[in-house]
mmCIF file with all atom_site columns, C-alpha atoms in Angstrom:
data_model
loop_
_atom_site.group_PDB
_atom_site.id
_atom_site.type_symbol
_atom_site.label_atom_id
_atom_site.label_alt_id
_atom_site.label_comp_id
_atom_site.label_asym_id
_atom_site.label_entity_id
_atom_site.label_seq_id
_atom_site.pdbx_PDB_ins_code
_atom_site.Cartn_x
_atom_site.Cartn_y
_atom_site.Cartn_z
_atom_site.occupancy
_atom_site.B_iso_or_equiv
_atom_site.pdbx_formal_charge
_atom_site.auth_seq_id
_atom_site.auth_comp_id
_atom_site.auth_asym_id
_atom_site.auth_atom_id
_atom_site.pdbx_PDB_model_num
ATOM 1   C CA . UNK A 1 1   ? 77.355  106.659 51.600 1.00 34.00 ? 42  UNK A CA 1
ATOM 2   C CA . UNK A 1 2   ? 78.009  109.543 53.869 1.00 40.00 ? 43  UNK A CA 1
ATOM 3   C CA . UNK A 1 3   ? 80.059  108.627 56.852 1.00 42.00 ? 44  UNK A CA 1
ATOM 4   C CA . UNK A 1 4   ? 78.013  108.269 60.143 1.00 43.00 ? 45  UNK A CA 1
ATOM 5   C CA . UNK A 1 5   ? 78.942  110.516 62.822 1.00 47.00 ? 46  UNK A CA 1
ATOM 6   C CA . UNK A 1 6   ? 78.846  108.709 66.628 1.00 48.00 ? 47  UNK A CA 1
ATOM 7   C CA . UNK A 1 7   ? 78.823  109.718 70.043 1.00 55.00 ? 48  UNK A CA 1
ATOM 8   C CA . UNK A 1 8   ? 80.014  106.581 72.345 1.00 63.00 ? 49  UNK A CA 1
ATOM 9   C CA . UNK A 1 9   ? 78.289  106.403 75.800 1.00 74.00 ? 50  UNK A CA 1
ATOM 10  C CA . UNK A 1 10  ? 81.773  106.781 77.319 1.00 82.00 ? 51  UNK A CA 1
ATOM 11  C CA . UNK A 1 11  ? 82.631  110.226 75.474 1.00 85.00 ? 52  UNK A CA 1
ATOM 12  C CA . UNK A 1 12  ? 79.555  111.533 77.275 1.00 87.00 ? 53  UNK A CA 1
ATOM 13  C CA . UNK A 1 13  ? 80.606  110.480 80.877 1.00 90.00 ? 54  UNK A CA 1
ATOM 14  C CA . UNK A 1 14  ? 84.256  111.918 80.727 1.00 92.00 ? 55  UNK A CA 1
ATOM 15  C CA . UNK A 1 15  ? 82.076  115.124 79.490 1.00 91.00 ? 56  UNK A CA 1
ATOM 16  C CA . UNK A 1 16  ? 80.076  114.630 82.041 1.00 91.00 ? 57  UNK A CA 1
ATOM 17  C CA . UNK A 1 17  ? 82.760  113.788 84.795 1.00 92.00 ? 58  UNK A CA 1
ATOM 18  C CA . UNK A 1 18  ? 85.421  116.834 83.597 1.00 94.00 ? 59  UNK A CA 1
ATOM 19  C CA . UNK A 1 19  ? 84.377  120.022 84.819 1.00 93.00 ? 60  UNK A CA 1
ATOM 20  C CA . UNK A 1 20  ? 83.840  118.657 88.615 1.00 94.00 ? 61  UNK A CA 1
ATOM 21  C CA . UNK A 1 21  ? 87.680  116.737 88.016 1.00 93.00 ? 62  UNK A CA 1
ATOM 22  C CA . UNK A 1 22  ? 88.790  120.724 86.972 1.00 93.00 ? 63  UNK A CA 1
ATOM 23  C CA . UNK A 1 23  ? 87.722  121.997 89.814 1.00 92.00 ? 64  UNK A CA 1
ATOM 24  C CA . UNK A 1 24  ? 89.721  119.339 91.891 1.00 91.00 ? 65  UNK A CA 1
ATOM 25  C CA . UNK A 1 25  ? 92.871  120.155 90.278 1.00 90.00 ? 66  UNK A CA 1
ATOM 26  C CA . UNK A 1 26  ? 92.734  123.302 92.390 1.00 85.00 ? 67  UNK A CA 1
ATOM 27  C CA . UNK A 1 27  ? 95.642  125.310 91.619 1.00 83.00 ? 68  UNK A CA 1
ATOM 28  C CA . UNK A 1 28  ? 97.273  122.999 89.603 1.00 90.00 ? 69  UNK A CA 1
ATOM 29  C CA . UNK A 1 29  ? 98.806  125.043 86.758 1.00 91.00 ? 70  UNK A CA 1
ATOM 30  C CA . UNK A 1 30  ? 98.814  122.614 83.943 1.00 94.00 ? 71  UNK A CA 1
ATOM 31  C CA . UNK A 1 31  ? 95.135  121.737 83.648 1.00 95.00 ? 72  UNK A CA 1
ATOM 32  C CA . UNK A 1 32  ? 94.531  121.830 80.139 1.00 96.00 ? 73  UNK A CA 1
ATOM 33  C CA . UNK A 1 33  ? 96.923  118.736 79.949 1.00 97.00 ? 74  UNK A CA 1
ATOM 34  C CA . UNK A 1 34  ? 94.203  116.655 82.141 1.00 97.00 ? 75  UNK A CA 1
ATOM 35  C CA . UNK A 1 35  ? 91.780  117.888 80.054 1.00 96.00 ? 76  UNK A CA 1
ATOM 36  C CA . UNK A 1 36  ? 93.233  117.197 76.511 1.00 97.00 ? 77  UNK A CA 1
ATOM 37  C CA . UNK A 1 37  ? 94.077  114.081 78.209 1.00 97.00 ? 78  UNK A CA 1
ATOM 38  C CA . UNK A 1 38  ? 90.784  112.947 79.242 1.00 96.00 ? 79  UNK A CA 1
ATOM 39  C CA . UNK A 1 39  ? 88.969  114.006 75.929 1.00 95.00 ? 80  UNK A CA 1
ATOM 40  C CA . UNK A 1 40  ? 91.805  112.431 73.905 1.00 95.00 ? 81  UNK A CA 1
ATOM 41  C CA . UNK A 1 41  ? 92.542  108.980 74.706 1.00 92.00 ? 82  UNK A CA 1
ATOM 42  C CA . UNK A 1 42  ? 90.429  105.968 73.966 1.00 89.00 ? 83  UNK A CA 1
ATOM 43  C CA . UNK A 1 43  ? 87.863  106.135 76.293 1.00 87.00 ? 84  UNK A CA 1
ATOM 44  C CA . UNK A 1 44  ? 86.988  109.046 74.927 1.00 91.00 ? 85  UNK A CA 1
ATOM 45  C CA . UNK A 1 45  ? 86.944  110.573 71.669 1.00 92.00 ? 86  UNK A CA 1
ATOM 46  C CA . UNK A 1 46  ? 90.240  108.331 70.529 1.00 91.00 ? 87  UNK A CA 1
ATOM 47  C CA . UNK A 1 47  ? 92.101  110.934 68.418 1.00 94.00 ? 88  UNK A CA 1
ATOM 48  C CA . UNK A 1 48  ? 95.816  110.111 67.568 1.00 95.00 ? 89  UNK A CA 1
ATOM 49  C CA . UNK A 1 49  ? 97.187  113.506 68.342 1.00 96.00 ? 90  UNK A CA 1
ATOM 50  C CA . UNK A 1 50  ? 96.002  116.865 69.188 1.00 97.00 ? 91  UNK A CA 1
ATOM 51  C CA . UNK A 1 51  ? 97.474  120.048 69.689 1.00 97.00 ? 92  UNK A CA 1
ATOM 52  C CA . UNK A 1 52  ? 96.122  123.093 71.361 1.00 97.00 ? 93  UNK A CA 1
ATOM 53  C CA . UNK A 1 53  ? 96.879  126.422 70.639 1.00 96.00 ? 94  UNK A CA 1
ATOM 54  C CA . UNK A 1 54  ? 95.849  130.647 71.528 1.00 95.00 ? 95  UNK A CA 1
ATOM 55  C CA . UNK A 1 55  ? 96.451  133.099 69.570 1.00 95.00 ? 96  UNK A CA 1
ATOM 56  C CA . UNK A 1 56  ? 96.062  136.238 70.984 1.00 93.00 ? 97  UNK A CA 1
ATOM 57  C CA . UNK A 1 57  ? 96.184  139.804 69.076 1.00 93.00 ? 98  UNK A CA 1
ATOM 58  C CA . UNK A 1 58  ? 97.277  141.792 72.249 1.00 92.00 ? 99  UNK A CA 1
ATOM 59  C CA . UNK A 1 59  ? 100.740 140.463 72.957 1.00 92.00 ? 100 UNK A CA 1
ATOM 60  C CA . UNK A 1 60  ? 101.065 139.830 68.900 1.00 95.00 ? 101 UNK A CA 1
ATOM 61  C CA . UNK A 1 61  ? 101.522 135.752 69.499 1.00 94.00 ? 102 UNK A CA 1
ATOM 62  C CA . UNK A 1 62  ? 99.749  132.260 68.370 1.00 95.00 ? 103 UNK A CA 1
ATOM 63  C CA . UNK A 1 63  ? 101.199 129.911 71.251 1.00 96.00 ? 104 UNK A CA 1
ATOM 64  C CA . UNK A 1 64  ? 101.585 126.219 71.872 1.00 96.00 ? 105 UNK A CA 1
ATOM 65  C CA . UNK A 1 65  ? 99.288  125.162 74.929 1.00 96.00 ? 106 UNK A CA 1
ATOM 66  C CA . UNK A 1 66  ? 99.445  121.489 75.044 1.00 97.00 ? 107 UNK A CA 1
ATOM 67  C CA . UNK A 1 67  ? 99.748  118.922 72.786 1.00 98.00 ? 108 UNK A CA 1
ATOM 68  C CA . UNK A 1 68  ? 98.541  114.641 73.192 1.00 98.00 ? 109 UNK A CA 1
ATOM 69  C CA . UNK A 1 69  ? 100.324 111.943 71.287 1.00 97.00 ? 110 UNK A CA 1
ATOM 70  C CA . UNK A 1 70  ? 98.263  108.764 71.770 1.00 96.00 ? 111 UNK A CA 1
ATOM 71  C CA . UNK A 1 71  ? 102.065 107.245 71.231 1.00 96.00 ? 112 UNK A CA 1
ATOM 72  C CA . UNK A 1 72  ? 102.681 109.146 74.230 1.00 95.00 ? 113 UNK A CA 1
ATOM 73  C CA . UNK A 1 73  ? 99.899  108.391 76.572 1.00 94.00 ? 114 UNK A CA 1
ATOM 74  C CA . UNK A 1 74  ? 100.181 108.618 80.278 1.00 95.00 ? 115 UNK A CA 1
ATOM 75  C CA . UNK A 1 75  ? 99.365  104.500 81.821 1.00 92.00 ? 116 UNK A CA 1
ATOM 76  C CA . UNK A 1 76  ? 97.764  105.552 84.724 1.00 92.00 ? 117 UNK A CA 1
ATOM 77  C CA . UNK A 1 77  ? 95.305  107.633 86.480 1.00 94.00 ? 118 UNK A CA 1
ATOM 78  C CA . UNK A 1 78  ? 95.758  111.241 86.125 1.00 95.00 ? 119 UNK A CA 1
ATOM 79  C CA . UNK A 1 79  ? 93.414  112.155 88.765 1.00 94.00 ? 120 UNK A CA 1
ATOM 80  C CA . UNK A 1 80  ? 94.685  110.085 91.564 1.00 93.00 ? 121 UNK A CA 1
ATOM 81  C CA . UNK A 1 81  ? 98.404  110.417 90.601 1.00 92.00 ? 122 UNK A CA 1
ATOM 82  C CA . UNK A 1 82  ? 98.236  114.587 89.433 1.00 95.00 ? 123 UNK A CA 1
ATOM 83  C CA . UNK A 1 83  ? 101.630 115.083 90.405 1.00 95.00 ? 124 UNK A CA 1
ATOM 84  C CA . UNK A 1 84  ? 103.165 111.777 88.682 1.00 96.00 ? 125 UNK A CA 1
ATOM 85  C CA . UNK A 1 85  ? 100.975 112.940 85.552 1.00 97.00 ? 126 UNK A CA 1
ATOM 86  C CA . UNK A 1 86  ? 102.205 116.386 85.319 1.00 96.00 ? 127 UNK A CA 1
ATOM 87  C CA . UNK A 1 87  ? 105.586 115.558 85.932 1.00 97.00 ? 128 UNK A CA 1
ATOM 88  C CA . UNK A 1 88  ? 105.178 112.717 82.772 1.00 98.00 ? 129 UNK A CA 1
ATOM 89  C CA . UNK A 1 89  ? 103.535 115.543 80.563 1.00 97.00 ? 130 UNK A CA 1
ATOM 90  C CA . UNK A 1 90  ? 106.681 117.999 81.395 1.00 96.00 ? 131 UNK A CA 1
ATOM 91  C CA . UNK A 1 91  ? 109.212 115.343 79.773 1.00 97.00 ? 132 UNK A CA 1
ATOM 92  C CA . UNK A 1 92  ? 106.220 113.874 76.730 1.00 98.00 ? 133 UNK A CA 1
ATOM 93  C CA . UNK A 1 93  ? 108.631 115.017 73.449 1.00 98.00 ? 134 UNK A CA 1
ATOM 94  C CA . UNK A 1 94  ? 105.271 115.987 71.637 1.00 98.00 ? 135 UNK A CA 1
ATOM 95  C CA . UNK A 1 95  ? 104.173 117.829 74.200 1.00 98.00 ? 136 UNK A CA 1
ATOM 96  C CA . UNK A 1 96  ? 106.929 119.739 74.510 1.00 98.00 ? 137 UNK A CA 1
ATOM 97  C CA . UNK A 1 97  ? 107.208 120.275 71.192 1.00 98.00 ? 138 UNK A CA 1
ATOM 98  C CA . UNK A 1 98  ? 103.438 122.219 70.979 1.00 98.00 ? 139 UNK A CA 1
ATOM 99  C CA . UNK A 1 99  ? 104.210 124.162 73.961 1.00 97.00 ? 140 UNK A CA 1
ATOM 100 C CA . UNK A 1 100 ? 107.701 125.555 72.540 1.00 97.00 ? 141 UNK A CA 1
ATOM 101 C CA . UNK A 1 101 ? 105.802 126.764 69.534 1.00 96.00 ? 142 UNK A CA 1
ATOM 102 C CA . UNK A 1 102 ? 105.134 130.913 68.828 1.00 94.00 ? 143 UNK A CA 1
ATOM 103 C CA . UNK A 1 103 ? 104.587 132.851 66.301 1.00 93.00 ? 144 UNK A CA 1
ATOM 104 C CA . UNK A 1 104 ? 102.800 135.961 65.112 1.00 93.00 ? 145 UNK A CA 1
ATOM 105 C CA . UNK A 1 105 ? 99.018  136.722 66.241 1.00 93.00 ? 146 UNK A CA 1
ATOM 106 C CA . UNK A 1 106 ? 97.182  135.937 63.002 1.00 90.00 ? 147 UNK A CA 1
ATOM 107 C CA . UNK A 1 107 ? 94.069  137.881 63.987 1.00 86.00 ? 148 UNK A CA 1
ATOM 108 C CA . UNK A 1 108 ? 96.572  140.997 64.853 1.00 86.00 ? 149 UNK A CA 1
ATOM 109 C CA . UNK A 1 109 ? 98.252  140.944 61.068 1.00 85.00 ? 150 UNK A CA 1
ATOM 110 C CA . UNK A 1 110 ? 94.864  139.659 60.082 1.00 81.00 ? 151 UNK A CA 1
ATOM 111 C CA . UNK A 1 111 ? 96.672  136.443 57.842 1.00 84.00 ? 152 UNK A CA 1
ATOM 112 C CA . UNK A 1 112 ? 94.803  133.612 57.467 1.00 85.00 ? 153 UNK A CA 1
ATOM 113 C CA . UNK A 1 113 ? 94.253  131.089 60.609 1.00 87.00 ? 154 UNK A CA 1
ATOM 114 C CA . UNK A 1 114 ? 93.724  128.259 58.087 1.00 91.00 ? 155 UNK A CA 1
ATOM 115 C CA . UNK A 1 115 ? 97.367  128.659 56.421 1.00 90.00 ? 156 UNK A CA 1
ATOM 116 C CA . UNK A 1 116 ? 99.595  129.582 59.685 1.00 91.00 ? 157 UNK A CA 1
ATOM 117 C CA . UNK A 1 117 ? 97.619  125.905 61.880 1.00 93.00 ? 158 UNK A CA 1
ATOM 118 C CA . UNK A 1 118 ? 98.602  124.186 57.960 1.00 94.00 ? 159 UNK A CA 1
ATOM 119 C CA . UNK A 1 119 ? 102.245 125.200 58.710 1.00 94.00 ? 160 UNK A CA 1
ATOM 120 C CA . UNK A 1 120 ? 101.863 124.046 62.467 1.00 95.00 ? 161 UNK A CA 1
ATOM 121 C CA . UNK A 1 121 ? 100.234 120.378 61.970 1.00 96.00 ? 162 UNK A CA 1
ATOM 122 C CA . UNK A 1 122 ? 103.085 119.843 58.980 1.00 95.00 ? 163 UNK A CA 1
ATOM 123 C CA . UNK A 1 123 ? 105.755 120.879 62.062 1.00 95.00 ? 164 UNK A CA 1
ATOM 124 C CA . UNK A 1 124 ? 103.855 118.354 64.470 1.00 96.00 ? 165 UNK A CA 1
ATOM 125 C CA . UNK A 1 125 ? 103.504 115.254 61.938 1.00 95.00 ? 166 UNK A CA 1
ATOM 126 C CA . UNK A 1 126 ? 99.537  115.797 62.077 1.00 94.00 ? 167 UNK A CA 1
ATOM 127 C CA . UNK A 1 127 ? 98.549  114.727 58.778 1.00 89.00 ? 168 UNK A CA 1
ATOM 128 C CA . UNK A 1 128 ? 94.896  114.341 58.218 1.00 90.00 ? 169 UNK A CA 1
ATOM 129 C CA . UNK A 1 129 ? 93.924  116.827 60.478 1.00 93.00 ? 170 UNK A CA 1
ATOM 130 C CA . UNK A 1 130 ? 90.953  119.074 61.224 1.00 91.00 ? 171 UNK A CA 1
ATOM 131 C CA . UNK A 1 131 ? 90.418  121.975 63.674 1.00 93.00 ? 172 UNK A CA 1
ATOM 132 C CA . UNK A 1 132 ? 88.227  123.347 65.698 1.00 92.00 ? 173 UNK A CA 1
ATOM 133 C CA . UNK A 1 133 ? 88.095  127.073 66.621 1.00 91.00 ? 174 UNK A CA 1
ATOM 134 C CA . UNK A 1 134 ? 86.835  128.276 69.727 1.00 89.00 ? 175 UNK A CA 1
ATOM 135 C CA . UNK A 1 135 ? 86.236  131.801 70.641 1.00 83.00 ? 176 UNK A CA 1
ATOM 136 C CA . UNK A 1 136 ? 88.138  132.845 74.071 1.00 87.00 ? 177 UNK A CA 1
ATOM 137 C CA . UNK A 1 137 ? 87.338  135.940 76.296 1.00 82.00 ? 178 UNK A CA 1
ATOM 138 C CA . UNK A 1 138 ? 88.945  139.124 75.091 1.00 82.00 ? 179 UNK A CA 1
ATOM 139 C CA . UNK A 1 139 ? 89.367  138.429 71.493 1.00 85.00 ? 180 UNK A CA 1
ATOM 140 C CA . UNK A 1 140 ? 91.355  135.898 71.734 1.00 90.00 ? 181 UNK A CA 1
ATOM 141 C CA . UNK A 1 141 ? 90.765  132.200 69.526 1.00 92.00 ? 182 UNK A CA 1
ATOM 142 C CA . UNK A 1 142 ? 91.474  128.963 70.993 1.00 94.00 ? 183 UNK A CA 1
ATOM 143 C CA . UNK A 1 143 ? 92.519  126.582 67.880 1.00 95.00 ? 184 UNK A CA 1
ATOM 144 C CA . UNK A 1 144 ? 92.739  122.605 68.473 1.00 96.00 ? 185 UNK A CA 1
ATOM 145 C CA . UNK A 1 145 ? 93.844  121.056 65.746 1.00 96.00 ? 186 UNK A CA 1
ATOM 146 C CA . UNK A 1 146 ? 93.429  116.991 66.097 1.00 94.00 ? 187 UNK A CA 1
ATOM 147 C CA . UNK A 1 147 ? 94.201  113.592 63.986 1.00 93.00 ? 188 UNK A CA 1
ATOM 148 C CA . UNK A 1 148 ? 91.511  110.761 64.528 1.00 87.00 ? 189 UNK A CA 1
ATOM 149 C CA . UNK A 1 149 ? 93.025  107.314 65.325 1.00 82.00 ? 190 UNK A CA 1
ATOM 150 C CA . UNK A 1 150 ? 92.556  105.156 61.613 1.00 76.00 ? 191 UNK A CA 1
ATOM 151 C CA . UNK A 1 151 ? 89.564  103.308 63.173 1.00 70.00 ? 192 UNK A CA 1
ATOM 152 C CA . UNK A 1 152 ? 87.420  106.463 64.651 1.00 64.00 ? 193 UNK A CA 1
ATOM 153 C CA . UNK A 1 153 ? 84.585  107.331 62.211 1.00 65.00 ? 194 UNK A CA 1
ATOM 154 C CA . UNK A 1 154 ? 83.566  111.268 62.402 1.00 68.00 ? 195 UNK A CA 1
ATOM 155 C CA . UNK A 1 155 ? 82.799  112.469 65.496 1.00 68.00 ? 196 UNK A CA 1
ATOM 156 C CA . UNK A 1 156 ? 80.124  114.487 66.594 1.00 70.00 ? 197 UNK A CA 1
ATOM 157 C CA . UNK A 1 157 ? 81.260  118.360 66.202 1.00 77.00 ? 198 UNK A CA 1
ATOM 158 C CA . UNK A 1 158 ? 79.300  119.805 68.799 1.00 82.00 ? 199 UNK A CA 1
ATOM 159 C CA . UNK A 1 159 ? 80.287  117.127 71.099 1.00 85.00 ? 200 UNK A CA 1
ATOM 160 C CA . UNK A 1 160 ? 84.251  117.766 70.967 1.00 88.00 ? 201 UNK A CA 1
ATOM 161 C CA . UNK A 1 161 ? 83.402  121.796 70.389 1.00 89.00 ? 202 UNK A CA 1
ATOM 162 C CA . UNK A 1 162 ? 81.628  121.160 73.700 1.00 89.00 ? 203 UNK A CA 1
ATOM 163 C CA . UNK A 1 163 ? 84.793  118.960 75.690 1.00 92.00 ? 204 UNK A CA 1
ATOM 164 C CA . UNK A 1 164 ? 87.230  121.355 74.315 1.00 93.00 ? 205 UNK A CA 1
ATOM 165 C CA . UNK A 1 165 ? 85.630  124.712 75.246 1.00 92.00 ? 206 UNK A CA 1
ATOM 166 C CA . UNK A 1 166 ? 86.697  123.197 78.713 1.00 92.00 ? 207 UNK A CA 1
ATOM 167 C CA . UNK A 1 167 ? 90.269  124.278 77.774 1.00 91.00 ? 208 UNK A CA 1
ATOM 168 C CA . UNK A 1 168 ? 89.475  128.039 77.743 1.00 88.00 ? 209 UNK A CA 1
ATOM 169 C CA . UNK A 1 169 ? 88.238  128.396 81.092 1.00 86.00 ? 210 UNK A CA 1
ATOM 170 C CA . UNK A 1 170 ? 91.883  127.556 82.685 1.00 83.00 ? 211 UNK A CA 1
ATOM 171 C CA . UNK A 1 171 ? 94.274  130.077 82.768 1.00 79.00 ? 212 UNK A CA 1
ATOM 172 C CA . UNK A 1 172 ? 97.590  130.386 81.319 1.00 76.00 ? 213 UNK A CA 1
ATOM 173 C CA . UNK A 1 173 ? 100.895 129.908 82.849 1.00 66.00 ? 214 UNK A CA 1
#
């Protein structure tokens, strides 16, 4: 029997609810952790731990954007306490460790993505993981590379592709 994929009411309203709570982070320069946050945890689409990377073939360099760790998950709310949250996301140990990783562009030396994100889940203890590869302005490739919590069935592909494209439209710092 083929696995059923869902799509739980509440996924839809944090989809729903995100790109208006963006645009009230202002110039906050770490949005992409409220984001990953707010797509991650249980409410939403419950994954165990996520990772978000860029690679981008004009500076030669696959980078670390943010990573979620459902070990590591922030107890209150991120939109009324930004500061509190960002300053709890700039001492999270996985975190951390996704944003200190770089390597080589893979589109640039034209390697595989597949086998370079292999390397990087095995360096972040993501195990059973699968990815999702969205296309960024100026030839660059967003790659977000999750791990389902045990008890989430399959989720519905164009719904994260849709929560996650979110993460390309903030910029970089």
């Amino acid at each position: 029997m083929k696995n059923q994929c869902y799509c739980n009411s509440s996924a839809l309203q944090v989809l729903n609810y995100l790109p208006r709570r963006i645009l009230e982070l202002k110039d906050q320069p770490n949005k992409q952790e409220f984001i990953m946050h707010s797509l991650c945890n249980k409410d939403c689409f419950n994954i165990e731990k996520a990772a978000y990377f860029i690679d981008n073939p004009d500076f030669d360099c696959i980078k670390g954007v943010t990573g979620y760790s459902a070990s590591e998950v922030y107890k209150g709310d991120i939109w009324s306490n930004p500061k509190d949250f960002s300053d709890y996301m700039a001492q999270a140990i996985f975190n951390k460790k996704v944003r200190d990783i770089q390597g080589k562009s893979c589109t640039m030396h034209h390697e595989s993505h597949e086998h370079a994100l292999h390397e990087i889940a095995n360096m972040l203890g993501i195990e059973k993981y699968n990815v999702c590869n969205i296309p960024i302005p100026h030839e660059n490739h967003g790659y977000f590379i999750y791990e389902l919590q045990k008890d989430t069935g399959e989720l519905d592909n164009e719904l994260i592709l849709n929560g996650i494209s979110l993460l390309s439209f903030c910029p970089l710092y």
